[in-house]
Short mmCIF file of C-alpha atoms in Angstrom, two decimals:
data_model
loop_
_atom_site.label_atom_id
_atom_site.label_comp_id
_atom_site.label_asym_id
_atom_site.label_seq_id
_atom_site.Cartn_x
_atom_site.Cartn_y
_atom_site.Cartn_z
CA UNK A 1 -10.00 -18.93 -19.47
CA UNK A 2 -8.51 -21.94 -17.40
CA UNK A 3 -4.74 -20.75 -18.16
CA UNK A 4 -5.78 -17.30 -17.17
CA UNK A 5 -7.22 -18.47 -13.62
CA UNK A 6 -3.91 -21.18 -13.33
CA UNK A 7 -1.93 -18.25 -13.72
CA UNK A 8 -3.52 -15.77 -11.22
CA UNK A 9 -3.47 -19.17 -9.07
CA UNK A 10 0.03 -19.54 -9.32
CA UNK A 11 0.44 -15.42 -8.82
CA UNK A 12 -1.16 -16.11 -5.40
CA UNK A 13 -0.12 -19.10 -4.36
CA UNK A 14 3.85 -17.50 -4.40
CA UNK A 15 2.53 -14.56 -2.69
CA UNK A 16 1.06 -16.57 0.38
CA UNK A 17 3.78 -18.71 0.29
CA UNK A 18 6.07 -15.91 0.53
CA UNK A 19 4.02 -14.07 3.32
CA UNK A 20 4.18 -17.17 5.33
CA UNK A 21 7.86 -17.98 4.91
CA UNK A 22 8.74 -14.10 4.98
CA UNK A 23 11.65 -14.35 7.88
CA UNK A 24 13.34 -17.05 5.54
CA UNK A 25 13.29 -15.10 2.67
CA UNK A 26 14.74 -12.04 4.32
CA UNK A 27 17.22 -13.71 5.11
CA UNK A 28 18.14 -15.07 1.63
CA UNK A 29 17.09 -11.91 -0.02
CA UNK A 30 19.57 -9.57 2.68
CA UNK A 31 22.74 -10.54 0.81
CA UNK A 32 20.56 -8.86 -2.51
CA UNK A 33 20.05 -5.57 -0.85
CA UNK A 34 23.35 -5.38 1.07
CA UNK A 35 24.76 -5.55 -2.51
CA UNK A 36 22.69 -2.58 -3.23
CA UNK A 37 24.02 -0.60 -0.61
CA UNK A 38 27.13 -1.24 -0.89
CA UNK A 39 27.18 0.22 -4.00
CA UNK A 40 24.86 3.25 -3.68
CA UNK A 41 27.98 3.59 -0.95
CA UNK A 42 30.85 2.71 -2.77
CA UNK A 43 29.86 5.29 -5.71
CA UNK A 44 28.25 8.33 -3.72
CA UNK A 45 30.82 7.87 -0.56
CA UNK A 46 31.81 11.67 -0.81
CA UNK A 47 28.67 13.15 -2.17
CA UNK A 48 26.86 14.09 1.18
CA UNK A 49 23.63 15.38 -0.20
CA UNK A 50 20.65 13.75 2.59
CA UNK A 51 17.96 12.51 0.81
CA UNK A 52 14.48 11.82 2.14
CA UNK A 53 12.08 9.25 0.81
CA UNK A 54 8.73 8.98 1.71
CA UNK A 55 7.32 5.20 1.11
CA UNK A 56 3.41 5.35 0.68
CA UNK A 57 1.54 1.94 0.37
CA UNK A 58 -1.44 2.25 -2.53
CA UNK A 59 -4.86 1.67 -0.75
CA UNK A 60 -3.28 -0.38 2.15
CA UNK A 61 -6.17 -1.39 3.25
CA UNK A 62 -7.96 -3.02 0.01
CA UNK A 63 -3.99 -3.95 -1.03
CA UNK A 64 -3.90 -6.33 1.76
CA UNK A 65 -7.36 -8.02 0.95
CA UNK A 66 -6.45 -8.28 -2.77
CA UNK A 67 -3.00 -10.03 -1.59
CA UNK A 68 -5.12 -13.05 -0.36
CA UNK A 69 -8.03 -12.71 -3.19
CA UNK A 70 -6.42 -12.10 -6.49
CA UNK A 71 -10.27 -12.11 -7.58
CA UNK A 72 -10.09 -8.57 -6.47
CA UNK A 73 -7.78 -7.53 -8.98
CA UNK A 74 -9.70 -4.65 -11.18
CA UNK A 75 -13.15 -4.92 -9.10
CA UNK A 76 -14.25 -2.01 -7.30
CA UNK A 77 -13.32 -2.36 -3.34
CA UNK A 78 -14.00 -0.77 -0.14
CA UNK A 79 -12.98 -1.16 3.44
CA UNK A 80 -15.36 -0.24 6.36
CA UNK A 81 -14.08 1.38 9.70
CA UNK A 82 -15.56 -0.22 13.29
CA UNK A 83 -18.57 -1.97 13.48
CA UNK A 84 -18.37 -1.08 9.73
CA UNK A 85 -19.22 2.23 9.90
CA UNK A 86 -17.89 4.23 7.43
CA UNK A 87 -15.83 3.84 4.26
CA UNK A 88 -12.19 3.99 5.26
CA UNK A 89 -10.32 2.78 2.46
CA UNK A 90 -11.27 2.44 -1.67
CA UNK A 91 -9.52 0.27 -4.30
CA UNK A 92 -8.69 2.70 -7.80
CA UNK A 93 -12.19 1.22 -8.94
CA UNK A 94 -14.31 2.43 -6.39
CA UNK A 95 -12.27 5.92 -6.19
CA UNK A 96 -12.90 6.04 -10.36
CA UNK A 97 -16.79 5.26 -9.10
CA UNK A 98 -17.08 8.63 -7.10
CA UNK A 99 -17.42 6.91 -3.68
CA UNK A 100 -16.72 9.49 -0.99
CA UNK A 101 -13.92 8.72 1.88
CA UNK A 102 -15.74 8.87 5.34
CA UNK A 103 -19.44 8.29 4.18
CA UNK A 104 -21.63 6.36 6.33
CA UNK A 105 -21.99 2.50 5.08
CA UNK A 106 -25.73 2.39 5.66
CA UNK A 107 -26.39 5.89 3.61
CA UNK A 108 -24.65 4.20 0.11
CA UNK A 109 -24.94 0.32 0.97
CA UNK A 110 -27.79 0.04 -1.51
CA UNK A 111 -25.93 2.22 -3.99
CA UNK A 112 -22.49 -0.27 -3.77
CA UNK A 113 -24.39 -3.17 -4.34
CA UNK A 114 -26.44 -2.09 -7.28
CA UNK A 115 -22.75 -0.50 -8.42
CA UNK A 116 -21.19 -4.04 -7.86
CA UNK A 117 -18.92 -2.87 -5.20
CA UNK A 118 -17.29 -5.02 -2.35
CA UNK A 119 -17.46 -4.05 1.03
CA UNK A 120 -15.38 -5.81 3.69
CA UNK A 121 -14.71 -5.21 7.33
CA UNK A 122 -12.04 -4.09 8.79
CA UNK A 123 -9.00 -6.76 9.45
CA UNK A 124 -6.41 -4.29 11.84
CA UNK A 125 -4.62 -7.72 12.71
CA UNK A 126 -4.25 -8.55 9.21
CA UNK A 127 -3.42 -4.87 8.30
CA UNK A 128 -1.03 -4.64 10.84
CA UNK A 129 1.67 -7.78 10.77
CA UNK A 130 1.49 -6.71 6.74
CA UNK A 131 2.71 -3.53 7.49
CA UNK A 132 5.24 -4.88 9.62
CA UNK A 133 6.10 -7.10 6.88
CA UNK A 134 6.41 -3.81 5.12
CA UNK A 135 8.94 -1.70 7.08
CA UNK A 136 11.21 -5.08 7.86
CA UNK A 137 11.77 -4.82 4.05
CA UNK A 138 12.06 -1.00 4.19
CA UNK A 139 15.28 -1.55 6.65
CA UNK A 140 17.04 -4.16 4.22
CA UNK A 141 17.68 -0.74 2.47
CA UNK A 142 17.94 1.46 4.48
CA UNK A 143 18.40 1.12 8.35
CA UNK A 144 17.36 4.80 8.90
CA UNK A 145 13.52 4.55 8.20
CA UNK A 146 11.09 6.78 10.30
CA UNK A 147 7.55 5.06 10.48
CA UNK A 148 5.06 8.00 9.76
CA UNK A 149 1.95 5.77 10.23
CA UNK A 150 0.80 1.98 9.05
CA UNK A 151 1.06 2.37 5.59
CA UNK A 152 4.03 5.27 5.38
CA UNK A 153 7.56 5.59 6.07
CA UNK A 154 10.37 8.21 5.88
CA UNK A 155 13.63 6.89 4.62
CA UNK A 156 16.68 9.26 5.42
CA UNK A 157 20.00 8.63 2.44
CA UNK A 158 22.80 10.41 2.36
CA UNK A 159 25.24 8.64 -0.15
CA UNK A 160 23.21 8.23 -3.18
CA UNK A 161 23.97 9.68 -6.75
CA UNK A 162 20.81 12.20 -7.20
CA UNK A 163 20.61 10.57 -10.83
CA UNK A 164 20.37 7.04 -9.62
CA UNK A 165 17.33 7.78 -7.65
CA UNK A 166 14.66 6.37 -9.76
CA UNK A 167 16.71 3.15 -10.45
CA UNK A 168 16.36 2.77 -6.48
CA UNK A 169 13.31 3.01 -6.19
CA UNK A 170 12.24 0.85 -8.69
CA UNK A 171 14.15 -1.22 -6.82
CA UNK A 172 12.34 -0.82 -3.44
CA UNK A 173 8.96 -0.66 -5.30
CA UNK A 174 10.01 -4.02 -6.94
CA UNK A 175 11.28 -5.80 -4.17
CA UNK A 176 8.43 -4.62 -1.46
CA UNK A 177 5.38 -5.39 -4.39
CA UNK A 178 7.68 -9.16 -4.72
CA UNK A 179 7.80 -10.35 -1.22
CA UNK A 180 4.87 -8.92 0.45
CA UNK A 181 2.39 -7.96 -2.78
CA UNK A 182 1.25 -4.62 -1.63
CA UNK A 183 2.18 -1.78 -4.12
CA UNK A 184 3.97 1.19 -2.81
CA UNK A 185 4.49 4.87 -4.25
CA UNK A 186 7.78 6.44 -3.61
CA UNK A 187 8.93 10.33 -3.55
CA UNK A 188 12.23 11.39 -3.02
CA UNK A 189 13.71 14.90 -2.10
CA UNK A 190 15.84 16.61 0.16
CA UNK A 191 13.07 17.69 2.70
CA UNK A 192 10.27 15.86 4.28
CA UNK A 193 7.73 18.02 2.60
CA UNK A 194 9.29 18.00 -0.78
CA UNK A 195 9.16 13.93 -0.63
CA UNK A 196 5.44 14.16 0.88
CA UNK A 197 4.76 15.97 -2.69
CA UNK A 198 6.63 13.78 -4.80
CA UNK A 199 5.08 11.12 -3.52
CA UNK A 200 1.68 12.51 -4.57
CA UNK A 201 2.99 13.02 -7.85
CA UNK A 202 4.40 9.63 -8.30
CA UNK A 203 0.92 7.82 -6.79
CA UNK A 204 -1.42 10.11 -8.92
CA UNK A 205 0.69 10.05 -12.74
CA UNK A 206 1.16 6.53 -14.15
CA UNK A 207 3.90 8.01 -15.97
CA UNK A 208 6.07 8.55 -13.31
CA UNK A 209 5.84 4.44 -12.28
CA UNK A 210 5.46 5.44 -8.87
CA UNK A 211 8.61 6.90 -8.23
CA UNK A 212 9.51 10.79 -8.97
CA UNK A 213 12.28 12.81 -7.50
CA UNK A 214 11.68 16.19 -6.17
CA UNK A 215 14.99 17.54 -7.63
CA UNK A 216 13.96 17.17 -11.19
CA UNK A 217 13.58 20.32 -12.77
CA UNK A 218 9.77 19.34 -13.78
CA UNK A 219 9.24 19.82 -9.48
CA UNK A 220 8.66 23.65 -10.43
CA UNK A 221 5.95 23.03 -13.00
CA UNK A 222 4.41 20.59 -10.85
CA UNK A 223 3.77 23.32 -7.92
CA UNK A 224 2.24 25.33 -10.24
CA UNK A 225 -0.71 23.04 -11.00
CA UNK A 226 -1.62 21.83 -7.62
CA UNK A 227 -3.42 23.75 -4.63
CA UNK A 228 -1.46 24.23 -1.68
CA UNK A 229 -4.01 21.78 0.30
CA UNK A 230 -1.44 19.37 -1.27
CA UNK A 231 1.51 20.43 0.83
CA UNK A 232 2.27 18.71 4.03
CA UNK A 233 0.53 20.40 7.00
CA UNK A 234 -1.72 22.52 5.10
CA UNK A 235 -4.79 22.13 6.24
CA UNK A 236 -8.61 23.66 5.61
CA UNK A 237 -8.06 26.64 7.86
CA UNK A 238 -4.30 27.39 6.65
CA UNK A 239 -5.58 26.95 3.00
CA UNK A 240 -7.98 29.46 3.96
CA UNK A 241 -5.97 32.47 5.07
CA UNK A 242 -3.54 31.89 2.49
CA UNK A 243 -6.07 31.90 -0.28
CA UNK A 244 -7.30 35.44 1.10
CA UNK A 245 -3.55 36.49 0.83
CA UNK A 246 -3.32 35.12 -3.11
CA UNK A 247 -1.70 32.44 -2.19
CA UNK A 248 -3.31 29.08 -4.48
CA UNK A 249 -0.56 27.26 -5.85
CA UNK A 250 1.94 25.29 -4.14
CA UNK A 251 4.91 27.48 -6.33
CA UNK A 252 3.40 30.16 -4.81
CA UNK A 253 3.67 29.26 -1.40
CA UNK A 254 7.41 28.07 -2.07
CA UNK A 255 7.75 31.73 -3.31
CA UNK A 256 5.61 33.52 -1.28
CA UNK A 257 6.76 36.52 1.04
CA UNK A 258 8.04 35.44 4.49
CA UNK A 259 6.63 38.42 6.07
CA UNK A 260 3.71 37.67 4.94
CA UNK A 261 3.91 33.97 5.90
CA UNK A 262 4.98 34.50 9.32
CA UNK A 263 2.30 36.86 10.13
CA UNK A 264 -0.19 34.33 8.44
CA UNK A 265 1.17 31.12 10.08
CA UNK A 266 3.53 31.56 12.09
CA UNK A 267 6.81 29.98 12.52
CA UNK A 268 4.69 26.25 11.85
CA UNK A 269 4.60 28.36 7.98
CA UNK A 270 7.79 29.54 7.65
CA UNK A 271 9.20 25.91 8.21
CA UNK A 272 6.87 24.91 5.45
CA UNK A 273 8.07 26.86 3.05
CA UNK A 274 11.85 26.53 4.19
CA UNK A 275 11.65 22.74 2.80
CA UNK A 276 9.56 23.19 -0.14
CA UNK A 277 12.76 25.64 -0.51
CA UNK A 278 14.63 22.47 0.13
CA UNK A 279 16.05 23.57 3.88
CA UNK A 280 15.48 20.74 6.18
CA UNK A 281 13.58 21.73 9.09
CA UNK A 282 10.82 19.69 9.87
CA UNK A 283 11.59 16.66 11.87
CA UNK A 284 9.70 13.52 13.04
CA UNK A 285 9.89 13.24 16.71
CA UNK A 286 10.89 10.53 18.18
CA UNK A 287 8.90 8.34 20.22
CA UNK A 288 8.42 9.17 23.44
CA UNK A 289 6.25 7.95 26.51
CA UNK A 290 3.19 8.74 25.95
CA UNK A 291 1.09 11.02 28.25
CA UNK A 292 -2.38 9.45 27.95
CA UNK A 293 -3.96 6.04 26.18
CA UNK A 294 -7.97 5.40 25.35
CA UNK A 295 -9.18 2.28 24.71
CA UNK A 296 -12.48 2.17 23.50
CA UNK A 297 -15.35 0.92 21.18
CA UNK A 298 -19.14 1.12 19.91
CA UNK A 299 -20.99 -2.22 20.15
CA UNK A 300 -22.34 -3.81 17.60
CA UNK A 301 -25.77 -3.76 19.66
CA UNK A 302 -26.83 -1.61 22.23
CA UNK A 303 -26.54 -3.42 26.29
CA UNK A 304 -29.17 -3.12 28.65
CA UNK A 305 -27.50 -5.52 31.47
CA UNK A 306 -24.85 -3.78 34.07
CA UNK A 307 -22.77 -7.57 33.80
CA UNK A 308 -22.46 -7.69 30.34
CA UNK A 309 -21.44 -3.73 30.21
CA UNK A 310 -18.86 -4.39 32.88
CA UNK A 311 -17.80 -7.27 30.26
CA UNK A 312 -16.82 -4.69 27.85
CA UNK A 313 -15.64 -1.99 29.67
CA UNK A 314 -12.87 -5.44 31.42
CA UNK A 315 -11.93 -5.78 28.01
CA UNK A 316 -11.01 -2.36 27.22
CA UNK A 317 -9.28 -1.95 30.66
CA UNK A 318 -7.18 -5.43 30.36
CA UNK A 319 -6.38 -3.89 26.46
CA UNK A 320 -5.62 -1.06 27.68
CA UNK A 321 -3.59 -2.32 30.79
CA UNK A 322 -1.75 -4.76 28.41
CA UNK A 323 -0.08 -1.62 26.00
CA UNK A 324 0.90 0.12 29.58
CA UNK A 325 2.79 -3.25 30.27
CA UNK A 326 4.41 -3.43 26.44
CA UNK A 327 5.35 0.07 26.79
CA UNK A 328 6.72 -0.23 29.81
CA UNK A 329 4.79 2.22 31.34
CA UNK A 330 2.22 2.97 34.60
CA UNK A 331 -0.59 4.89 35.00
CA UNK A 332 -1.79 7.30 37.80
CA UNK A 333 -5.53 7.51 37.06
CA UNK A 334 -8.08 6.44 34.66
CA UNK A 335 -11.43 7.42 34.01
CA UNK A 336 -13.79 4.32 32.93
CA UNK A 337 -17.26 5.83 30.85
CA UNK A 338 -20.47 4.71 29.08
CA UNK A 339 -22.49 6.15 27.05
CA UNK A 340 -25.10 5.91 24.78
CA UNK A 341 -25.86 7.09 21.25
CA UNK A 342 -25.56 10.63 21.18
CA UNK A 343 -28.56 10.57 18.41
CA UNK A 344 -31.12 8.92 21.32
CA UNK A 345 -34.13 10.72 22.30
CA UNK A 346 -32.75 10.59 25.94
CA UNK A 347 -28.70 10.55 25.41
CA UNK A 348 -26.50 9.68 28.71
CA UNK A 349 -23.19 10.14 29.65
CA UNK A 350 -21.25 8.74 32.71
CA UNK A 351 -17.81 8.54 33.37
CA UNK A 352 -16.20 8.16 36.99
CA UNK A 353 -12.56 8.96 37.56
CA UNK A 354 -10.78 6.40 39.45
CA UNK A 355 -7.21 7.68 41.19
CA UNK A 356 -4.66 4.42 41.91
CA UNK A 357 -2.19 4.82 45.48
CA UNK A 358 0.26 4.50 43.16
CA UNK A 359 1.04 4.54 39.33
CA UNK A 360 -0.23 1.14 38.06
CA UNK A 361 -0.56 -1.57 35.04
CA UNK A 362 -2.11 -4.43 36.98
CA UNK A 363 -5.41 -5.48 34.92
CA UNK A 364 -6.13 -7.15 38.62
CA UNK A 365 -6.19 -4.27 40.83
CA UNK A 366 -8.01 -2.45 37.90
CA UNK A 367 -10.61 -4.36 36.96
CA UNK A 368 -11.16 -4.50 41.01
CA UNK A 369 -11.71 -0.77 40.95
CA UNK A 370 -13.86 -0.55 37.66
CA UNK A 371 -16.69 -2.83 39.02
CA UNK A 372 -16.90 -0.51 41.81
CA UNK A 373 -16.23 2.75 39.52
CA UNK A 374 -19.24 1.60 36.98
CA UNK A 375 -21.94 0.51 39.71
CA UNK A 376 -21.34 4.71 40.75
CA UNK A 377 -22.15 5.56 36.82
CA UNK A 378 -24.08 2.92 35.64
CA UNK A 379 -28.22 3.74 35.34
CA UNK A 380 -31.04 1.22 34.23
CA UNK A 381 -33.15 1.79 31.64
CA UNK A 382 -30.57 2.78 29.16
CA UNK A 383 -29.19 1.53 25.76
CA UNK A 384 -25.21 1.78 25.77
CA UNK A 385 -23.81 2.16 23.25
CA UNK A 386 -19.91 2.76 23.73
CA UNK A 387 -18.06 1.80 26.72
CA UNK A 388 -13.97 2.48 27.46
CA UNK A 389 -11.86 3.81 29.41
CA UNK A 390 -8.86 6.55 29.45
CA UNK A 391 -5.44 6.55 31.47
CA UNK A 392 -3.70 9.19 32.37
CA UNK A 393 -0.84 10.34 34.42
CA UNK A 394 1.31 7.47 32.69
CA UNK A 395 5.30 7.16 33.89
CA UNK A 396 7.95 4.53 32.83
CA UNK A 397 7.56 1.44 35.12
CA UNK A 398 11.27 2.98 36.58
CA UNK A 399 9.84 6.14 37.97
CA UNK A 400 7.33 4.53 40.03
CA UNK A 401 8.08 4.78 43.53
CA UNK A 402 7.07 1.59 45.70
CA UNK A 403 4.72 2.16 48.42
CA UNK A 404 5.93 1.14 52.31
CA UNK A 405 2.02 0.33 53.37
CA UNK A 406 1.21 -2.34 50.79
CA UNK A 407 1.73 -6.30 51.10
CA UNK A 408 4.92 -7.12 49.05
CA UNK A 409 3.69 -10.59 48.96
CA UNK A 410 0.78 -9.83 47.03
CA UNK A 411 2.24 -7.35 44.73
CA UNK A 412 4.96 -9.95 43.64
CA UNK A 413 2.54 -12.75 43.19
CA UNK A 414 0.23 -10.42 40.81
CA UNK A 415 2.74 -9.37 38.69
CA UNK A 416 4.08 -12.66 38.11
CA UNK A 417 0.46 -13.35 36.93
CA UNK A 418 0.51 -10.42 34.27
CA UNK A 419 3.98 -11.49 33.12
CA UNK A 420 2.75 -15.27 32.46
CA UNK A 421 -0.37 -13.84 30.78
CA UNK A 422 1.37 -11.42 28.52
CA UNK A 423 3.97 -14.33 27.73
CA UNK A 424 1.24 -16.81 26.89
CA UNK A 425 -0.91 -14.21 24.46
CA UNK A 426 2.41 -13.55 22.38
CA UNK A 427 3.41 -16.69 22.18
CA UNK A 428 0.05 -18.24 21.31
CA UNK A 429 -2.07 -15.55 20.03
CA UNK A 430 -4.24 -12.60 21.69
CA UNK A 431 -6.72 -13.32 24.09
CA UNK A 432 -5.79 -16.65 24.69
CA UNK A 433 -5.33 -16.43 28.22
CA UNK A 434 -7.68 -13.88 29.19
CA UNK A 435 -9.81 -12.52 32.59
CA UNK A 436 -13.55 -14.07 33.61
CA UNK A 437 -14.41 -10.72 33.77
CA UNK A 438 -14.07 -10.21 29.59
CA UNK A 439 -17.00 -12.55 29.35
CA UNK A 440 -17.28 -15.48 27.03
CA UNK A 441 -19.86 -14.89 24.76
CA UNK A 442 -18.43 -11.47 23.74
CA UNK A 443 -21.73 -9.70 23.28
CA UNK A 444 -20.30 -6.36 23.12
CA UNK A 445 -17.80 -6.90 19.98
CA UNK A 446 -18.43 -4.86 17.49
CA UNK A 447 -20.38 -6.07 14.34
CA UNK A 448 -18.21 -7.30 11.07
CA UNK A 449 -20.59 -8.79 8.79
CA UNK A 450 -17.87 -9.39 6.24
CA UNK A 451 -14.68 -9.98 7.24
CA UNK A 452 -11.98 -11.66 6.02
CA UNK A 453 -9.33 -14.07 7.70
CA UNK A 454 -6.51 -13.28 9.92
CA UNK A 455 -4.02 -15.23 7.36
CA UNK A 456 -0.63 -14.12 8.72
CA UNK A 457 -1.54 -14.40 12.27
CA UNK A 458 -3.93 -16.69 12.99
CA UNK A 459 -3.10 -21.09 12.84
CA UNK A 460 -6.14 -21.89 12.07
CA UNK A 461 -6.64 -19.04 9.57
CA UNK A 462 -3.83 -19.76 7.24
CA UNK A 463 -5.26 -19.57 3.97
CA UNK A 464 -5.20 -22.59 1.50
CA UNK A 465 -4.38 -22.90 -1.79
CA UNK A 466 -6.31 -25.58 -4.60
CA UNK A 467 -5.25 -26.34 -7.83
#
């Protein structure tokens, strides 16, 4: 028993030390992968065949906890959502337990713990600089990767040998599971949609090791056992009307009558079945500026006072101000509301648009605005709930035409401000340098009654290791 707990030990302790020394090790481990790619070049120079990979991390969420706690390893594991909510992530124990995605913590929390199953809270900074960790290894492979969300990623070959595929991604499995722990399926195939459903097959059949190719000539049997709710961008309603047209399997949506699909779906339909076909047609879009941003979240308790509701309804708007500012970006309006629970006997609602002279991402003049915004919405006697707010009319910072009838002076002297703020939370941490108005005592944050620490992030979180 003590060898076996020396060993997982060990197991951790060159996992965290890894994680912590990760930009070293990249660098060391680049001349590894370039060799990789150099040859994946050197043999398949003239092949030109563009082939898609879709890079899907195992139960992200519960991967990263188990990365930290090696106790975790074959125990039954669940992460809750905000102000731990609802289930948002299971480990393969809990999934093998029946536990239901999206139910409501307080409805099964006497079930899990008579079932012996771990809940934590959610740890989105944690989460987050591991998935970053993720898709910096991604690149030492291949420098055209596509990130689809926080746990998935698009990579886009062209000169590979077809029948080296599964050697590479082993490879990429190996190397991603070695430096950062967290386990990753991989599909290849020369769509988007076909590597979306190899993917599935490789995370779902052990026998496959986590990697299948969509151009094996098994792909065809495959279709025929699965539901086309399995295929990329089929949804509830599509899987509706194409059931009503005899339409089940995914083979028999690849086959399917493009008449028929058209009329059903549309041209969204026909591209479907064009790449389960294997005709590239469906790309990612790039990112672009976005048109809107919400920032917003349920408190842990309900708020009574108009202070400490102003409190988090700064937050959101310095959060939100701060992403404008990242991006690059201004915003013509926002709209701060409040609200209470929608399932109180007497529910309220109040929002209160708020229009700026000109397109702004100054927390000052914002927060300036909001106090006077929220004492128009704001009524006693109620329980908040949820506070936020939501900008609109955003425009890169370059657009933004300077207005002749405001003082220069000040103007300069607050955006200095934001830049020193914004250069102090990176280089420290978040919310180290932060407005009065944001409170102290944080009585709005949302409840986490078991969450773990920020290791990658946080100083005085880095984990330690006893022998």
């Amino acid at each position: 028993m003590g060898l076996w707990v020396s060993k997982r030990l060990a197991v951790a302790s060159k996992r965290i030390f890894g994680l912590l020394f990760f930009p070293f090790f990249g660098i060391v481990k680049r001349q590894e992968t370039d060799n990789i790619l150099s040859f994946w070049e050197m043999v398949g120079a003239n092949m030109g065949q563009r082939v898609y990979g879709l890079v899907d991390c195992n139960n992200f969420f519960v991967s990263c906890e188990k990365v930290f706690n090696p106790n975790l390893e074959g125990k039954p594991v669940v992460v809750l959502s905000n102000n731990d909510g609802c289930i948002v992530a299971r480990s393969s124990e809990a999934k093998a337990l029946g536990i239901p995605m999206g139910t409501a913590y307080f409805k099964i929390r006497d079930e899990l713990d008579r079932r012996g199953v771990i809940a934590y809270s959610s740890n989105f900074a944690l989460y987050g600089d591991m998935s970053k960790r993720i898709m910096q290894t991604l690149s030492q492979f291949c420098p055209d990767i596509e990130v689809y969300s926080i746990d998935e990623s698009f990579l886009s070959l062209r000169s590979i040998p077809l029948e080296h595929l599964a050697a590479f991604g082993k490879e990429i499995r190996d190397t991603v599971r070695r430096w950062t722990g967290i386990p990753v399926s991989i599909g290849w195939g020369p769509t988007r949609t076909l590597s979306k459903f190899a993917n599935h097959l490789a995370k779902k059949h052990a026998s496959h090791r986590g990697v299948y190719s969509a151009f094996s000539e098994e792909t065809d049997t495959w279709m025929m056992r699965y539901p086309i709710e399995e295929v990329w961008g089929i949804g509830y309603r599509w899987g509706k009307k194409l059931h009503a047209k005899g339409i089940d399997t995914v083979y028999q949506l690849k086959n399917a009558d493009l008449t028929t699909i058209r009329k059903t779906m549309g041209v969204v339909g026909l591209r479907v079945v064009k790449e389960l076909n294997g005709d590239p047609c469906i790309t990612v879009a790039p990112p672009e500026t976005r048109k809107s941003l919400v920032h917003s979240c349920s408190f842990g308790e309900p708020i009574l006072d108009y202070e400490k509701l102003f409190e988090a309804l700064a937050a959101h708007i310095s959060r939100g101000a701060e992403k404008l500012r990242l991006e690059k970006c201004c915003a013509s309006m926002m709209t701060i509301f409040v609200m209470t629970s929608r399932f109180a006997k007497e529910a309220y609602l109040g929002s209160q648009p708020i229009v700026f002279r000109r397109p702004s991402d100054n927390t000052i003049e914002m927060l300036r605005l909001a106090r006077e915004g929220l004492k128009r919405i704001f009524q006693y006697g109620y329980f908040y709930k949820k506070a936020g707010v939501y900008f609109t009319g955003i425009y890169p910072r370059t657009n933004v035409q300077q207005s002749l009838f405001e003082d220069v002076g000040t103007q300069q002297k607050e955006k200095q401000i934001m830049e020193l703020v914004d250069r102090l939370n990176q280089k420290i941490r978040r919310n180290a340098v932060q407005f009065a108005s944001s409170g102290t005592r944080k009585a709005y944050q949302d409840r986490k009654e078991n969450v773990t620490p920020r290791y990658t992030t946080c100083w005085k979180e880095i984990p330690t290791v006893k022998g």
